[in-house]
Short mmCIF file of N, CA and C in Angstrom, two decimals:
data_model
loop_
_atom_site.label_atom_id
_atom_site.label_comp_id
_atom_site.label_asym_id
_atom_site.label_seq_id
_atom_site.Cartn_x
_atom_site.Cartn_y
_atom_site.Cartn_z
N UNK A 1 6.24 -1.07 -0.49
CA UNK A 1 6.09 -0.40 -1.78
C UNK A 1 7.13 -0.92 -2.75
N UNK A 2 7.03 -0.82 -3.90
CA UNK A 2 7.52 -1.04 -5.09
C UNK A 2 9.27 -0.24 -4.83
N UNK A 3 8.23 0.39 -5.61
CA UNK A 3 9.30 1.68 -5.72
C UNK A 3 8.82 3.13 -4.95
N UNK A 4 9.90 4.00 -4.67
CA UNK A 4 9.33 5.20 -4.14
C UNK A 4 8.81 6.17 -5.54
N UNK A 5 7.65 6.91 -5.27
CA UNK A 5 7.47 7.42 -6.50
C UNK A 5 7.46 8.70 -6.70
N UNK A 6 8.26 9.28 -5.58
CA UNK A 6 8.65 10.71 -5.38
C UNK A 6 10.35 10.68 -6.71
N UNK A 7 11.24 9.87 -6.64
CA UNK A 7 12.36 10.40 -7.46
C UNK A 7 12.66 9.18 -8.26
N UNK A 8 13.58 9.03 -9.15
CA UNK A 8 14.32 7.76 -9.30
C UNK A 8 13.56 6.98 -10.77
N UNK A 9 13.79 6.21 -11.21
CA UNK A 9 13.18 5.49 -12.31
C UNK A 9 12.82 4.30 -11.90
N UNK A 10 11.33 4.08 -12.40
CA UNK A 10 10.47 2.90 -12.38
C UNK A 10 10.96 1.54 -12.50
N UNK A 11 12.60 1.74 -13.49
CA UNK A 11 13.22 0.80 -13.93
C UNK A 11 13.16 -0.70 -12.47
N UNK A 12 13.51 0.05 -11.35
CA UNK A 12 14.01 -1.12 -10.81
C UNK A 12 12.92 -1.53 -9.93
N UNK A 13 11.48 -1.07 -10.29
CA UNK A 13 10.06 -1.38 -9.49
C UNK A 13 9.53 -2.48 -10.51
N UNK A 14 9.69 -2.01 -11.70
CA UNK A 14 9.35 -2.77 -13.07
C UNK A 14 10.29 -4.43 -12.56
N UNK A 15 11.36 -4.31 -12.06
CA UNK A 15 12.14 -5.75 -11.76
C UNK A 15 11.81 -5.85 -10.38
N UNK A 16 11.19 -5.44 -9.06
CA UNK A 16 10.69 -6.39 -8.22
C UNK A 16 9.65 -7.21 -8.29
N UNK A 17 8.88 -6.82 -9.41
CA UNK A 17 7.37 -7.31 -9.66
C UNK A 17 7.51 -8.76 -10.71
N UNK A 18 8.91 -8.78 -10.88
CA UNK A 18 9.29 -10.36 -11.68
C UNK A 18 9.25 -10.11 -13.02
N UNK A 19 9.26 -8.61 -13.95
CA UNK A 19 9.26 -8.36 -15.22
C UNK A 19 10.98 -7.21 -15.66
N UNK A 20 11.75 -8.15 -15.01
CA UNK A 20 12.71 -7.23 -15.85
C UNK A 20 13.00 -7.02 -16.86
N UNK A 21 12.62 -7.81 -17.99
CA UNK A 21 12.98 -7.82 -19.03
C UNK A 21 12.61 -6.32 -20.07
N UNK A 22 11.98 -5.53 -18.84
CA UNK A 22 10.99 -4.53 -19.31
C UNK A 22 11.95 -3.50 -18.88
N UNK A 23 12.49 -3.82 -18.04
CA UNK A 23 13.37 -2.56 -17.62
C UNK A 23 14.07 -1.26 -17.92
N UNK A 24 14.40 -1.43 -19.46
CA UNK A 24 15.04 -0.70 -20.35
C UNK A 24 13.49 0.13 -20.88
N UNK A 25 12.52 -0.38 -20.95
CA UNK A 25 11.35 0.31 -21.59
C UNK A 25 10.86 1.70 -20.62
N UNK A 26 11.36 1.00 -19.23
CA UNK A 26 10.80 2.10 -18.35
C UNK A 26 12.28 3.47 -18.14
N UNK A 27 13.15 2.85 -18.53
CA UNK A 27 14.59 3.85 -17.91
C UNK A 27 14.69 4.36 -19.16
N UNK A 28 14.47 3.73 -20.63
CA UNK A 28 14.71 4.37 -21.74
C UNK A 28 13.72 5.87 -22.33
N UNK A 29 12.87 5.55 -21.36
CA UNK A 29 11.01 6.65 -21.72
C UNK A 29 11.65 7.09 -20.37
N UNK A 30 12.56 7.22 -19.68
CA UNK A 30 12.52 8.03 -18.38
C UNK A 30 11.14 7.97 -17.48
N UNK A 31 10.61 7.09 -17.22
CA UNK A 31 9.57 6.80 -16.53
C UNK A 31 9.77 6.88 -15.55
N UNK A 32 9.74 7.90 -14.47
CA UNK A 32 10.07 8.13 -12.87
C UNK A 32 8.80 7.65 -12.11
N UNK A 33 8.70 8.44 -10.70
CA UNK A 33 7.94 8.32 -9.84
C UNK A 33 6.74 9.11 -10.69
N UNK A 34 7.18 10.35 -11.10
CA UNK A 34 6.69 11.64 -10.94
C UNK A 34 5.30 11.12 -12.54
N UNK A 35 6.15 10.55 -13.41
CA UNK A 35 5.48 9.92 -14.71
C UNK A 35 4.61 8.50 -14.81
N UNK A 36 4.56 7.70 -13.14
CA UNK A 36 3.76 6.94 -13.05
C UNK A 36 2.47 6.91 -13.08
N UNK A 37 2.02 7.99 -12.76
CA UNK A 37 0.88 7.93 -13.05
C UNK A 37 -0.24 7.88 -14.29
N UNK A 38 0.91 8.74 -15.67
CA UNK A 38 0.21 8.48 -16.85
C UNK A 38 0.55 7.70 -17.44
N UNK A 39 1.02 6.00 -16.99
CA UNK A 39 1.35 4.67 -17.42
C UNK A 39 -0.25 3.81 -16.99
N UNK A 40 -0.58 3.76 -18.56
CA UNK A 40 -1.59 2.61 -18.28
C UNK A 40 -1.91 1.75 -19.93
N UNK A 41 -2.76 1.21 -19.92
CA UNK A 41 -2.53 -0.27 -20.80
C UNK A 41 -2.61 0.56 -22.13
N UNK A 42 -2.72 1.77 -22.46
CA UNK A 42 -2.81 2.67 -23.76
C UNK A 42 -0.99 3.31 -24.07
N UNK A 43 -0.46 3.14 -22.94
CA UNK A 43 1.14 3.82 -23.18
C UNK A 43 1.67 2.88 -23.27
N UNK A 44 1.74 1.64 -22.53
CA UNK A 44 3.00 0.54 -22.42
C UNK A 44 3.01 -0.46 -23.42
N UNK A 45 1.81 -0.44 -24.25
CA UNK A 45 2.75 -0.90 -26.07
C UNK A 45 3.66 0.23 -26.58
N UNK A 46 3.53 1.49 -26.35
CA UNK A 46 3.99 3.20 -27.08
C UNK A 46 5.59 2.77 -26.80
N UNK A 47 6.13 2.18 -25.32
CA UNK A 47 6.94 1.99 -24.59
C UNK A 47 7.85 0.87 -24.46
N UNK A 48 7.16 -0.32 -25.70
CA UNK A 48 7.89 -1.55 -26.05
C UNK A 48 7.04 -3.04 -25.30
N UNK A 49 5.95 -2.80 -24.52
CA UNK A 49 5.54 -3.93 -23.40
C UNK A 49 4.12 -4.24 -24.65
N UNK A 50 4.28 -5.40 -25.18
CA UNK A 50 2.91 -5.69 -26.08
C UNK A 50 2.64 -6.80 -25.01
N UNK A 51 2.63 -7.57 -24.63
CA UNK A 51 2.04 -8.94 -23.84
C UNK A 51 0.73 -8.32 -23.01
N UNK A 52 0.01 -8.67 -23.72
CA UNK A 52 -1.75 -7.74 -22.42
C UNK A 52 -1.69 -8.28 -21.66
N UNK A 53 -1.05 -9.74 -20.94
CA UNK A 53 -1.24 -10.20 -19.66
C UNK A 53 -0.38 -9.49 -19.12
N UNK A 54 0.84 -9.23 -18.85
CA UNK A 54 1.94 -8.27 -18.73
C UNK A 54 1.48 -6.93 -18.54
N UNK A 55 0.57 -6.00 -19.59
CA UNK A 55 0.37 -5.01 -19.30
C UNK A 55 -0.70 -4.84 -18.37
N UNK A 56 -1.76 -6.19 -18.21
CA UNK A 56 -2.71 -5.96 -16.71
C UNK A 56 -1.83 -5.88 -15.37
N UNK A 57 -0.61 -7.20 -15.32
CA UNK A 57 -0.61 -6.85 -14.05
C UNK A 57 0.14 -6.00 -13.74
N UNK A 58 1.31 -5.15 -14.65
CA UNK A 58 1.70 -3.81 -14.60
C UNK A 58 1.16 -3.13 -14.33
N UNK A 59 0.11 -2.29 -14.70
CA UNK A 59 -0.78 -1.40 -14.69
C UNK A 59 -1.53 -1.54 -13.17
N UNK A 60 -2.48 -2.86 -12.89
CA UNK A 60 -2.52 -3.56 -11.33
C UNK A 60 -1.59 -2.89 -10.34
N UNK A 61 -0.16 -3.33 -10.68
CA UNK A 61 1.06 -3.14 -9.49
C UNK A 61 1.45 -1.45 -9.42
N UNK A 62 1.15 -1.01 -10.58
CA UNK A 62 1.44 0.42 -10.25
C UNK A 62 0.12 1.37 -9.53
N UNK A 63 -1.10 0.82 -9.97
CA UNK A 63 -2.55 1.45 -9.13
C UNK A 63 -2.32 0.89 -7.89
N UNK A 64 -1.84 -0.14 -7.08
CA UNK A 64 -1.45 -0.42 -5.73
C UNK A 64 -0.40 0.39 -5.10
N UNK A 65 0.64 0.36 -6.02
CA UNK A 65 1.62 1.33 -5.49
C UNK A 65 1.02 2.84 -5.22
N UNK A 66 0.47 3.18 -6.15
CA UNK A 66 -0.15 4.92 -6.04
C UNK A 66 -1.38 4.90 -5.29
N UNK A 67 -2.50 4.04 -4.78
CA UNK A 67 -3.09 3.92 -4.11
C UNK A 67 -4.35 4.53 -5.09
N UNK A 68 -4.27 4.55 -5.75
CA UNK A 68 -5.61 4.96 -7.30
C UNK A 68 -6.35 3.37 -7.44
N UNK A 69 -7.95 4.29 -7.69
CA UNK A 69 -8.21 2.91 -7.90
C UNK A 69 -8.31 3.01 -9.71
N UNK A 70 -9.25 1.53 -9.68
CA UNK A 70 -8.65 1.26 -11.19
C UNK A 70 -9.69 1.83 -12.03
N UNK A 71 -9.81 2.18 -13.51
CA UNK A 71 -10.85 2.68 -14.43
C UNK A 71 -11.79 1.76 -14.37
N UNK A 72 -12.71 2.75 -14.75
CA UNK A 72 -14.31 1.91 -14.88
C UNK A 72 -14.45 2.31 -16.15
N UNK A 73 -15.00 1.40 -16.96
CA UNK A 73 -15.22 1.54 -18.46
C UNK A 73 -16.85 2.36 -18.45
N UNK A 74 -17.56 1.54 -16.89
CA UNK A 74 -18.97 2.01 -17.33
C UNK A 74 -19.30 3.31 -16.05
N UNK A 75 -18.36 4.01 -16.38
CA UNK A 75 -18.64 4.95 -14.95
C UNK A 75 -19.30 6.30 -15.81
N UNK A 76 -20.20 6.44 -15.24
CA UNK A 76 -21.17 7.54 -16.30
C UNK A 76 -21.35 9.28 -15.48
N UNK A 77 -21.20 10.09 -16.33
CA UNK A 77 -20.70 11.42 -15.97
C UNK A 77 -21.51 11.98 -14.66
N UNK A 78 -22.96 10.90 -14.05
CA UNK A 78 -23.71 11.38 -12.83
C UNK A 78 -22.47 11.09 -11.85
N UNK A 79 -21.92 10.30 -11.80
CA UNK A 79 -20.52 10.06 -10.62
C UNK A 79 -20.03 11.11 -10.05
N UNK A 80 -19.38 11.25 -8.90
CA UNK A 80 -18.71 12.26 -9.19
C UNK A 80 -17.42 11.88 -9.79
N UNK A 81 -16.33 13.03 -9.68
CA UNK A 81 -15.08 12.78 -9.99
C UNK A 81 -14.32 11.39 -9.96
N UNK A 82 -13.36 10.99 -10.75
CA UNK A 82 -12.56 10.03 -9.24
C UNK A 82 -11.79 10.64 -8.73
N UNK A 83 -11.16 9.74 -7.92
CA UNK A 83 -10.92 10.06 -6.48
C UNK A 83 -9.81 11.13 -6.59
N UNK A 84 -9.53 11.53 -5.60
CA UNK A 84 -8.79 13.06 -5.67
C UNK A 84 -7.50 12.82 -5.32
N UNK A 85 -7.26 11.78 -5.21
CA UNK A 85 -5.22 11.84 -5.19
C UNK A 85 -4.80 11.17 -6.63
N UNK A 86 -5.82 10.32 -7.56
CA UNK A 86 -5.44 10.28 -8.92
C UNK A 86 -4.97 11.24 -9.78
N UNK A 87 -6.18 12.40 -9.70
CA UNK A 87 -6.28 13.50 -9.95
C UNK A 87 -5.11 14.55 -9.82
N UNK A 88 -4.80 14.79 -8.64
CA UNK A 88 -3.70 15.93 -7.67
C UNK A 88 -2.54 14.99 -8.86
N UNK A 89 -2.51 13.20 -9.03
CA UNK A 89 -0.97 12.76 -8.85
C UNK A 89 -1.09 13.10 -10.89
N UNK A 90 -2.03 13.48 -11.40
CA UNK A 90 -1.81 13.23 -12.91
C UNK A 90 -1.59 15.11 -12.89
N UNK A 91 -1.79 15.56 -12.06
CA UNK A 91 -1.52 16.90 -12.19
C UNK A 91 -0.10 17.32 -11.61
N UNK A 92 0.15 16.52 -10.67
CA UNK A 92 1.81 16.65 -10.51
C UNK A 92 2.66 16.45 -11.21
N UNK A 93 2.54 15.29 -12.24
CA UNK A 93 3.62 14.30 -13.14
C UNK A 93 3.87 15.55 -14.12
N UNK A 94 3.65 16.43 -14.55
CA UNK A 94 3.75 17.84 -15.40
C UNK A 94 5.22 18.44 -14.59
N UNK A 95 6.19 18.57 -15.42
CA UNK A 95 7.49 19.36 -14.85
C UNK A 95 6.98 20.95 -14.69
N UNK A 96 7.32 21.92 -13.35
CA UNK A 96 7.59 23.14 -13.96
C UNK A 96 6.79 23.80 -12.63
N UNK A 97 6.91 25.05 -12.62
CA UNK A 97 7.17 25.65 -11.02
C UNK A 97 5.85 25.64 -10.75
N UNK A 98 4.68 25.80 -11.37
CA UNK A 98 3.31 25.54 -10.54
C UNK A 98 3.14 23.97 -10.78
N UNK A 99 3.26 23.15 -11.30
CA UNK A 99 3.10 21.65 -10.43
C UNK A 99 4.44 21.57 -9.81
N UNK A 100 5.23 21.99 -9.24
CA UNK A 100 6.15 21.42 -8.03
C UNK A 100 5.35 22.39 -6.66
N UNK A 101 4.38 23.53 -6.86
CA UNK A 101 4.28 23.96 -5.98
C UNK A 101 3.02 23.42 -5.65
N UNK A 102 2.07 22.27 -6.05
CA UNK A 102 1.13 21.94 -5.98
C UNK A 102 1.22 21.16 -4.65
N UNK A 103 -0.06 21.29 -4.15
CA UNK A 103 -0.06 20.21 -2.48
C UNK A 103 -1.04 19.56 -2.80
N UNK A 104 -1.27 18.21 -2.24
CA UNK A 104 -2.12 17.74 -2.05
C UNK A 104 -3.51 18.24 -1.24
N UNK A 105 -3.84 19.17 -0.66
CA UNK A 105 -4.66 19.46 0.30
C UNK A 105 -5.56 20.70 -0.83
N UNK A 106 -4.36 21.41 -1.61
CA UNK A 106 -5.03 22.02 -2.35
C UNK A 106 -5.68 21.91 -3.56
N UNK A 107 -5.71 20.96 -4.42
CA UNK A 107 -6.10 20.26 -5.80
C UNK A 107 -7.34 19.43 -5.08
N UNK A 108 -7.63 18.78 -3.55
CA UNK A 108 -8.68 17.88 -3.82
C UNK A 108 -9.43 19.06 -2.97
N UNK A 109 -9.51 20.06 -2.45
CA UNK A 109 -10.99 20.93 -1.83
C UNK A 109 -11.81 21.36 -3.12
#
């Protein structure tokens, strides 16, 4: 893994992946474990990262790390959901005593 994405800042996951120069974008926005999940190619210009080749394979290295798969542009509302640890992990990244008491077992039944 990258980084662990339970504590700590993204900062130094952002520099194993060969983009440090980004580093300050992720430690300066406090981008933790807990805030990885609502990082995708719509936040990381918000955050200082304009290069779109840069922001694919960012975005790439962090859906590997979290084990999410990636958006479908043409995924149409007969689908079901996606998948249920995306879900549980965009509902965790929220500070405050009912998402710290959230489990995984209970957000995907």
């Amino acid at each position: 893994a990258v980084v662990s994405t339970q504590s700590g800042h993204y900062g130094r996951g952002i520099e194993d992946i060969g983009f440090w120069q980004y580093k300050h974008c992720f430690t300066e926005n406090f981008v933790d474990g807990r805030k990885l999940i609502m990082v995708d190619a719509n936040s990381l210009p918000k955050v200082g990262i304009q290069d779109f080749d840069h922001i694919k394979t960012i975005c790439s290295a962090i859906r590997s790390l979290l084990g999410v798969e990636a958006p479908d542009s043409k995924r149409t509302i007969y689908l079901p959901p996606r998948d249920n640890l995306a879900t549980f992990l965009e509902k965790k990244a929220f500070l405050g005593s009912q998402s710290d008491a959230l489990e995984f077992e209970l957000v995907s039944s």
